[in-house]
Tab-separated table of C-alpha atoms in Angstrom:
chain	number	residue	atom	x	y	z
A	1	UNK	CA	82.493	170.519	-14.233
A	2	UNK	CA	82.910	166.884	-15.319
A	3	UNK	CA	84.578	166.042	-12.007
A	4	UNK	CA	81.718	167.677	-10.075
A	5	UNK	CA	79.126	165.583	-11.926
A	6	UNK	CA	81.185	162.454	-11.335
A	7	UNK	CA	81.512	163.255	-7.637
A	8	UNK	CA	77.762	163.821	-7.293
A	9	UNK	CA	77.071	160.508	-9.047
A	10	UNK	CA	79.577	158.705	-6.809
A	11	UNK	CA	78.024	160.285	-3.721
A	12	UNK	CA	74.595	159.104	-4.892
A	13	UNK	CA	75.838	155.532	-5.280
A	14	UNK	CA	77.473	155.648	-1.831
A	15	UNK	CA	74.297	156.956	-0.207
A	16	UNK	CA	72.243	154.237	-1.901
A	17	UNK	CA	74.661	151.569	-0.647
A	18	UNK	CA	74.546	153.022	2.866
A	19	UNK	CA	70.746	153.063	2.884
A	20	UNK	CA	70.695	149.437	1.722
A	21	UNK	CA	73.081	148.413	4.483
A	22	UNK	CA	71.065	150.296	7.121
A	23	UNK	CA	67.873	148.606	5.896
A	24	UNK	CA	69.623	145.246	5.992
A	25	UNK	CA	70.854	145.844	9.549
A	26	UNK	CA	67.353	146.751	10.744
A	27	UNK	CA	65.433	143.917	9.064
A	28	UNK	CA	65.839	140.166	9.081
A	29	UNK	CA	65.316	138.670	5.642
A	30	UNK	CA	62.365	136.290	5.439
A	31	UNK	CA	62.413	133.560	2.786
A	32	UNK	CA	59.311	131.466	2.079
A	33	UNK	CA	59.103	128.171	0.168
A	34	UNK	CA	56.242	125.777	-0.375
A	35	UNK	CA	52.690	125.437	-1.637
A	36	UNK	CA	49.347	127.271	-1.600
A	37	UNK	CA	49.311	127.617	2.198
A	38	UNK	CA	52.153	130.131	1.866
A	39	UNK	CA	52.025	131.283	-1.795
A	40	UNK	CA	51.385	135.026	-1.925
A	41	UNK	CA	51.023	135.525	-5.648
A	42	UNK	CA	53.666	133.697	-7.692
A	43	UNK	CA	51.045	131.659	-9.529
A	44	UNK	CA	49.413	134.869	-10.757
A	45	UNK	CA	52.418	135.163	-13.076
A	46	UNK	CA	52.057	131.614	-14.441
A	47	UNK	CA	49.742	129.800	-16.815
A	48	UNK	CA	48.161	127.474	-14.264
A	49	UNK	CA	44.762	126.477	-12.913
A	50	UNK	CA	46.094	126.760	-9.320
A	51	UNK	CA	45.262	130.441	-8.860
A	52	UNK	CA	43.630	132.734	-6.329
A	53	UNK	CA	43.293	135.834	-8.481
A	54	UNK	CA	39.520	136.157	-8.502
A	55	UNK	CA	36.861	137.541	-6.172
A	56	UNK	CA	36.177	136.735	-3.348
A	57	UNK	CA	39.831	135.866	-2.579
A	58	UNK	CA	41.332	138.821	-0.737
A	59	UNK	CA	37.935	140.130	0.376
A	60	UNK	CA	39.375	140.929	3.837
A	61	UNK	CA	42.871	141.885	2.662
A	62	UNK	CA	43.674	145.578	3.302
A	63	UNK	CA	43.009	146.347	-0.382
A	64	UNK	CA	39.908	144.057	-0.470
A	65	UNK	CA	41.278	142.675	-3.744
A	66	UNK	CA	42.635	139.234	-4.690
A	67	UNK	CA	46.403	139.012	-4.262
A	68	UNK	CA	47.154	135.408	-5.202
A	69	UNK	CA	46.926	134.329	-1.567
A	70	UNK	CA	44.611	131.374	-0.960
A	71	UNK	CA	42.894	133.262	1.842
A	72	UNK	CA	40.174	135.773	2.539
A	73	UNK	CA	42.928	138.042	3.861
A	74	UNK	CA	46.417	137.511	5.258
A	75	UNK	CA	48.204	134.165	5.298
A	76	UNK	CA	50.787	132.704	7.686
A	77	UNK	CA	53.876	134.373	6.130
A	78	UNK	CA	52.072	137.736	6.337
A	79	UNK	CA	51.344	137.174	10.015
A	80	UNK	CA	54.926	136.189	10.789
A	81	UNK	CA	56.118	139.300	8.933
A	82	UNK	CA	53.641	141.326	10.972
A	83	UNK	CA	55.284	140.026	14.141
A	84	UNK	CA	58.741	140.811	12.764
A	85	UNK	CA	57.532	144.359	12.182
A	86	UNK	CA	58.273	144.388	8.485
A	87	UNK	CA	56.520	144.095	5.138
A	88	UNK	CA	55.784	140.637	3.761
A	89	UNK	CA	58.379	139.495	1.228
A	90	UNK	CA	57.135	139.878	-2.329
A	91	UNK	CA	56.524	136.931	-4.692
A	92	UNK	CA	59.786	136.077	-6.401
A	93	UNK	CA	58.170	136.423	-9.823
A	94	UNK	CA	56.866	139.911	-9.076
A	95	UNK	CA	58.531	142.645	-11.142
A	96	UNK	CA	58.334	144.795	-7.981
A	97	UNK	CA	60.912	142.581	-6.234
A	98	UNK	CA	64.089	144.572	-6.834
A	99	UNK	CA	66.691	146.745	-5.087
A	100	UNK	CA	66.017	147.230	-1.364
A	101	UNK	CA	62.933	144.973	-1.441
A	102	UNK	CA	65.244	142.010	-2.078
A	103	UNK	CA	66.819	142.589	1.330
A	104	UNK	CA	63.478	141.995	3.065
A	105	UNK	CA	63.443	138.523	1.512
A	106	UNK	CA	61.397	136.731	-1.115
A	107	UNK	CA	58.472	134.331	-1.365
A	108	UNK	CA	59.206	131.447	-3.753
A	109	UNK	CA	56.066	129.414	-2.931
A	110	UNK	CA	53.726	128.126	-5.600
A	111	UNK	CA	50.272	126.623	-5.136
A	112	UNK	CA	49.887	122.982	-6.135
A	113	UNK	CA	53.436	121.770	-5.623
A	114	UNK	CA	54.695	119.009	-3.403
A	115	UNK	CA	57.907	117.413	-2.239
A	116	UNK	CA	57.797	115.168	-5.304
A	117	UNK	CA	58.065	116.666	-8.770
A	118	UNK	CA	55.148	114.577	-10.088
A	119	UNK	CA	52.793	116.102	-7.496
A	120	UNK	CA	50.391	118.660	-8.957
A	121	UNK	CA	50.970	117.800	-12.626
A	122	UNK	CA	47.275	118.536	-13.238
A	123	UNK	CA	47.962	122.213	-12.464
A	124	UNK	CA	50.304	122.560	-15.453
A	125	UNK	CA	52.844	125.347	-14.919
A	126	UNK	CA	53.809	125.627	-11.231
A	127	UNK	CA	57.140	126.285	-9.504
A	128	UNK	CA	58.207	122.887	-8.247
A	129	UNK	CA	60.439	122.781	-5.187
A	130	UNK	CA	63.564	122.036	-7.253
A	131	UNK	CA	62.846	125.212	-9.251
A	132	UNK	CA	62.174	127.189	-6.061
A	133	UNK	CA	65.672	126.235	-4.880
A	134	UNK	CA	67.092	127.335	-8.240
A	135	UNK	CA	65.348	130.672	-7.755
A	136	UNK	CA	66.893	130.841	-4.270
A	137	UNK	CA	70.341	130.528	-5.853
A	138	UNK	CA	69.379	133.235	-8.345
A	139	UNK	CA	68.141	135.411	-5.472
A	140	UNK	CA	71.543	135.114	-3.784
A	141	UNK	CA	73.265	136.357	-6.943
A	142	UNK	CA	70.887	139.322	-7.141
A	143	UNK	CA	71.447	140.258	-3.486
A	144	UNK	CA	75.199	139.867	-3.922
A	145	UNK	CA	75.007	142.380	-6.769
A	146	UNK	CA	73.403	144.845	-4.355
A	147	UNK	CA	75.521	144.481	-1.219
A	148	UNK	CA	78.453	142.254	-2.130
A	149	UNK	CA	79.181	138.572	-1.574
A	150	UNK	CA	80.077	138.794	2.112
A	151	UNK	CA	76.996	140.800	3.097
A	152	UNK	CA	74.802	138.505	1.006
A	153	UNK	CA	76.098	135.458	2.886
A	154	UNK	CA	75.434	137.224	6.185
A	155	UNK	CA	71.892	138.089	5.080
A	156	UNK	CA	71.107	134.524	3.949
A	157	UNK	CA	72.683	132.902	7.027
A	158	UNK	CA	70.676	135.256	9.250
A	159	UNK	CA	67.414	134.896	7.336
A	160	UNK	CA	64.313	133.321	8.776
A	161	UNK	CA	63.079	130.606	6.411
A	162	UNK	CA	59.620	129.024	6.281
A	163	UNK	CA	58.855	125.926	4.223
A	164	UNK	CA	55.431	124.293	3.942
A	165	UNK	CA	55.215	121.103	1.886
A	166	UNK	CA	53.722	117.614	2.014
A	167	UNK	CA	49.943	117.891	1.928
A	168	UNK	CA	49.727	117.909	-1.858
A	169	UNK	CA	51.850	114.766	-2.081
A	170	UNK	CA	48.866	112.979	-0.578
A	171	UNK	CA	45.792	114.996	-1.607
A	172	UNK	CA	46.995	115.825	-5.120
A	173	UNK	CA	49.063	112.728	-5.806
A	174	UNK	CA	48.702	109.486	-3.833
A	175	UNK	CA	44.957	109.939	-3.180
A	176	UNK	CA	44.128	112.140	-6.171
A	177	UNK	CA	42.370	109.317	-8.021
A	178	UNK	CA	41.686	105.685	-7.154
A	179	UNK	CA	44.624	103.479	-8.116
A	180	UNK	CA	46.924	106.443	-8.735
A	181	UNK	CA	50.400	105.665	-10.085
A	182	UNK	CA	52.012	106.297	-6.712
A	183	UNK	CA	49.444	104.193	-4.826
A	184	UNK	CA	50.152	101.312	-7.207
A	185	UNK	CA	53.891	101.787	-6.735
A	186	UNK	CA	53.885	102.104	-2.915
A	187	UNK	CA	51.868	101.004	0.087
A	188	UNK	CA	51.032	104.048	2.215
A	189	UNK	CA	53.746	103.364	4.869
A	190	UNK	CA	56.381	102.899	2.152
A	191	UNK	CA	55.220	106.027	0.339
A	192	UNK	CA	55.578	108.087	3.511
A	193	UNK	CA	59.135	106.811	4.006
A	194	UNK	CA	59.941	107.729	0.390
A	195	UNK	CA	58.399	111.208	0.596
A	196	UNK	CA	60.203	112.001	3.870
A	197	UNK	CA	63.516	110.812	2.369
A	198	UNK	CA	62.974	113.143	-0.616
A	199	UNK	CA	62.100	116.001	1.735
A	200	UNK	CA	65.367	115.431	3.566
A	201	UNK	CA	67.252	116.107	0.321
A	202	UNK	CA	65.344	119.387	-0.125
A	203	UNK	CA	66.137	120.574	3.404
A	204	UNK	CA	69.790	119.553	3.161
A	205	UNK	CA	70.086	121.477	-0.134
A	206	UNK	CA	68.564	124.500	1.602
A	207	UNK	CA	71.173	124.262	4.348
A	208	UNK	CA	73.963	123.906	1.799
A	209	UNK	CA	72.709	127.113	0.146
A	210	UNK	CA	73.090	128.957	3.447
A	211	UNK	CA	69.757	128.644	5.302
A	212	UNK	CA	70.397	128.370	9.056
A	213	UNK	CA	66.958	128.977	10.631
A	214	UNK	CA	64.265	126.969	8.863
A	215	UNK	CA	60.710	126.536	10.154
A	216	UNK	CA	59.365	123.292	8.695
A	217	UNK	CA	55.615	122.784	8.997
A	218	UNK	CA	54.057	119.351	8.978
A	219	UNK	CA	50.883	118.569	7.088
A	220	UNK	CA	47.601	119.695	8.570
A	221	UNK	CA	44.807	117.204	9.283
A	222	UNK	CA	44.288	116.428	5.591
A	223	UNK	CA	41.257	114.245	6.152
A	224	UNK	CA	39.321	117.006	7.923
A	225	UNK	CA	39.323	119.765	5.310
A	226	UNK	CA	35.923	120.526	3.705
A	227	UNK	CA	37.070	119.190	0.313
A	228	UNK	CA	37.780	115.763	1.780
A	229	UNK	CA	34.621	115.771	3.912
A	230	UNK	CA	32.604	116.454	0.752
A	231	UNK	CA	34.201	113.512	-1.072
A	232	UNK	CA	34.806	110.968	1.661
A	233	UNK	CA	32.633	111.693	4.710
A	234	UNK	CA	29.136	110.370	5.340
A	235	UNK	CA	28.289	112.392	8.422
A	236	UNK	CA	31.075	114.939	8.898
A	237	UNK	CA	33.744	112.630	10.279
A	238	UNK	CA	37.322	113.114	9.038
A	239	UNK	CA	38.619	110.760	6.359
A	240	UNK	CA	40.308	107.880	8.186
A	241	UNK	CA	42.748	107.127	5.379
A	242	UNK	CA	44.012	110.682	4.957
A	243	UNK	CA	44.274	111.117	8.723
A	244	UNK	CA	46.326	107.915	8.799
A	245	UNK	CA	48.624	109.422	6.177
A	246	UNK	CA	49.109	112.558	8.304
A	247	UNK	CA	49.705	110.476	11.450
A	248	UNK	CA	52.429	108.513	9.629
A	249	UNK	CA	54.056	111.466	7.878
A	250	UNK	CA	54.316	114.035	10.668
A	251	UNK	CA	56.216	111.970	13.292
A	252	UNK	CA	58.657	110.752	10.625
A	253	UNK	CA	59.170	114.364	9.536
A	254	UNK	CA	60.080	115.352	13.119
A	255	UNK	CA	62.503	112.424	13.384
A	256	UNK	CA	64.101	113.376	10.074
A	257	UNK	CA	64.504	116.977	11.294
A	258	UNK	CA	66.153	115.735	14.500
A	259	UNK	CA	68.545	113.629	12.435
A	260	UNK	CA	69.361	116.552	10.150
A	261	UNK	CA	70.037	118.841	13.112
A	262	UNK	CA	72.390	116.230	14.557
A	263	UNK	CA	74.115	115.973	11.188
A	264	UNK	CA	74.710	119.732	10.846
A	265	UNK	CA	75.453	120.202	14.546
A	266	UNK	CA	72.860	122.886	15.304
A	267	UNK	CA	69.124	123.542	15.619
A	268	UNK	CA	68.918	124.798	12.037
A	269	UNK	CA	65.552	123.117	11.437
A	270	UNK	CA	62.474	123.678	13.607
A	271	UNK	CA	59.443	121.374	13.346
A	272	UNK	CA	56.019	123.007	13.558
A	273	UNK	CA	53.242	120.578	14.505
A	274	UNK	CA	50.592	122.169	12.311
A	275	UNK	CA	48.447	119.035	12.491
A	276	UNK	CA	47.869	119.594	16.214
A	277	UNK	CA	47.514	123.345	15.737
A	278	UNK	CA	44.650	122.697	13.316
A	279	UNK	CA	43.115	119.870	15.347
A	280	UNK	CA	42.703	122.166	18.353
A	281	UNK	CA	40.122	124.313	16.563
A	282	UNK	CA	38.762	121.523	14.365
A	283	UNK	CA	37.938	119.440	17.458
A	284	UNK	CA	36.436	122.355	19.403
A	285	UNK	CA	35.666	125.232	17.020
A	286	UNK	CA	33.460	127.089	19.498
A	287	UNK	CA	36.368	127.430	21.939
A	288	UNK	CA	38.137	129.501	19.293
A	289	UNK	CA	35.134	131.578	18.274
A	290	UNK	CA	34.183	129.574	15.169
A	291	UNK	CA	30.671	128.362	14.414
A	292	UNK	CA	32.031	125.499	12.299
A	293	UNK	CA	35.244	123.761	11.330
A	294	UNK	CA	33.547	121.531	8.773
A	295	UNK	CA	31.910	123.950	6.323
A	296	UNK	CA	34.084	126.266	4.213
A	297	UNK	CA	33.106	129.924	4.047
A	298	UNK	CA	33.428	129.955	0.250
A	299	UNK	CA	32.434	127.044	-1.966
A	300	UNK	CA	29.507	124.889	-3.021
A	301	UNK	CA	28.112	121.437	-2.482
A	302	UNK	CA	28.361	119.451	0.775
A	303	UNK	CA	30.384	121.404	3.362
A	304	UNK	CA	31.022	123.989	0.602
A	305	UNK	CA	33.786	121.551	-0.285
A	306	UNK	CA	33.240	120.948	-3.994
A	307	UNK	CA	35.150	122.762	-6.719
A	308	UNK	CA	36.738	126.186	-6.517
A	309	UNK	CA	35.893	129.349	-4.599
A	310	UNK	CA	34.550	131.766	-7.227
A	311	UNK	CA	32.294	134.792	-7.517
A	312	UNK	CA	29.395	132.352	-8.018
A	313	UNK	CA	30.124	130.318	-4.865
A	314	UNK	CA	28.287	130.449	-1.562
A	315	UNK	CA	30.012	133.080	0.573
A	316	UNK	CA	29.629	133.492	4.326
A	317	UNK	CA	29.070	137.069	5.536
A	318	UNK	CA	31.502	136.812	8.489
A	319	UNK	CA	34.747	135.027	7.698
A	320	UNK	CA	35.895	135.138	11.330
A	321	UNK	CA	33.251	132.550	12.225
A	322	UNK	CA	34.689	129.916	9.862
A	323	UNK	CA	37.862	127.911	10.417
A	324	UNK	CA	38.149	127.208	6.692
A	325	UNK	CA	38.016	129.896	4.046
A	326	UNK	CA	37.736	127.604	1.006
A	327	UNK	CA	37.657	123.798	0.557
A	328	UNK	CA	41.352	123.434	1.472
A	329	UNK	CA	42.688	126.570	3.164
A	330	UNK	CA	42.259	128.144	6.612
A	331	UNK	CA	40.623	131.526	7.072
A	332	UNK	CA	42.775	134.458	8.152
A	333	UNK	CA	41.477	134.050	11.706
A	334	UNK	CA	42.503	130.379	11.761
A	335	UNK	CA	45.892	131.321	10.300
A	336	UNK	CA	46.342	133.807	13.150
A	337	UNK	CA	45.807	130.984	15.660
A	338	UNK	CA	48.422	128.879	13.850
A	339	UNK	CA	50.872	131.799	13.636
A	340	UNK	CA	50.509	132.428	17.388
A	341	UNK	CA	51.415	128.804	18.097
A	342	UNK	CA	54.435	129.081	15.795
A	343	UNK	CA	55.485	132.149	17.776
A	344	UNK	CA	54.713	131.031	21.315
A	345	UNK	CA	53.740	127.356	21.232
A	346	UNK	CA	54.922	124.790	23.767
A	347	UNK	CA	57.215	121.874	22.747
A	348	UNK	CA	54.067	119.931	21.808
A	349	UNK	CA	53.655	122.391	18.925
A	350	UNK	CA	57.190	123.623	18.205
A	351	UNK	CA	60.285	121.417	18.414
A	352	UNK	CA	62.932	122.068	19.631
A	353	UNK	CA	61.790	125.678	20.238
A	354	UNK	CA	59.209	128.253	19.156
A	355	UNK	CA	59.842	131.286	16.974
A	356	UNK	CA	59.883	133.760	19.868
A	357	UNK	CA	62.696	131.758	21.491
A	358	UNK	CA	64.576	131.687	18.177
A	359	UNK	CA	64.286	135.461	17.790
A	360	UNK	CA	65.481	136.014	21.367
A	361	UNK	CA	68.428	133.640	20.956
A	362	UNK	CA	69.464	135.092	17.621
A	363	UNK	CA	69.287	138.670	18.933
A	364	UNK	CA	72.023	137.863	21.435
A	365	UNK	CA	74.458	136.272	18.938
């Protein structure tokens, strides 16, 4: 009788392992790092002011409830997952992220962070990029416990990785207040060089931890978001200084990625020109079905760009007509436009190749 029970238990373990391996074979893990543009709920588990856990966030999400995403609905990682035909990876801090869900991937992103660890200090408790990489190491140990060391390495090496960083290092650091510590320490060109050099260390660490396909987004047009128009614009023109920062940062980011790829001997890192992706619909919103790219759907004050999006804010009735959901973040419709360019964009948008090309190449190896 004891042997029968033991055999049944062993069979159950074997079946669970087989189901995990089948799931792993059928799905490509998706790992997400970065800030509020890609955070899908980690900050809900932290004591921080950088949160999206209140109405009307999530108003167009399938549940119509806030999820921690800084969006009216889905964000860019969700839309990439949609294309991959699998569920979005759960926030790493979610207690639901366990067993087979770990094999789908994990989202380590945290609103408010930057490349530099002093970025976003006003938000208190956020998962800085160094901590996100520590969690990545922890994730590998957890996956190894499920499927073994060799299968874990295969999963991580084959994973699609998305990292979105940089905007907060300007908006919530260098330009946060007049005469900020960083602006007194560096001229803007020197600051950009420093930030890019620090980013290089992050990406190299990611590679050393096993990441082999990493989508790296540049900053968007920081001077054109409703929050900056409200503070810096007289008649709706983009902030010259913040646009200068983006125009310095993004080309140096691409050059750094080229250098890193040469160093590792492969196209491990892919540069996504999200500045141009945004500028397409900011420059000509009507061509993309928007009525405005200056006014946020949710907010208050000039351009709905002051303060936070809350239940007391102005709220547009049709989010699909607005390029920006809140003072800083794109609407789901705008995110879909960006995700399509990541998938199918020409070399102007995706260098050295777009995501569809990556998926095709990787399916044959």
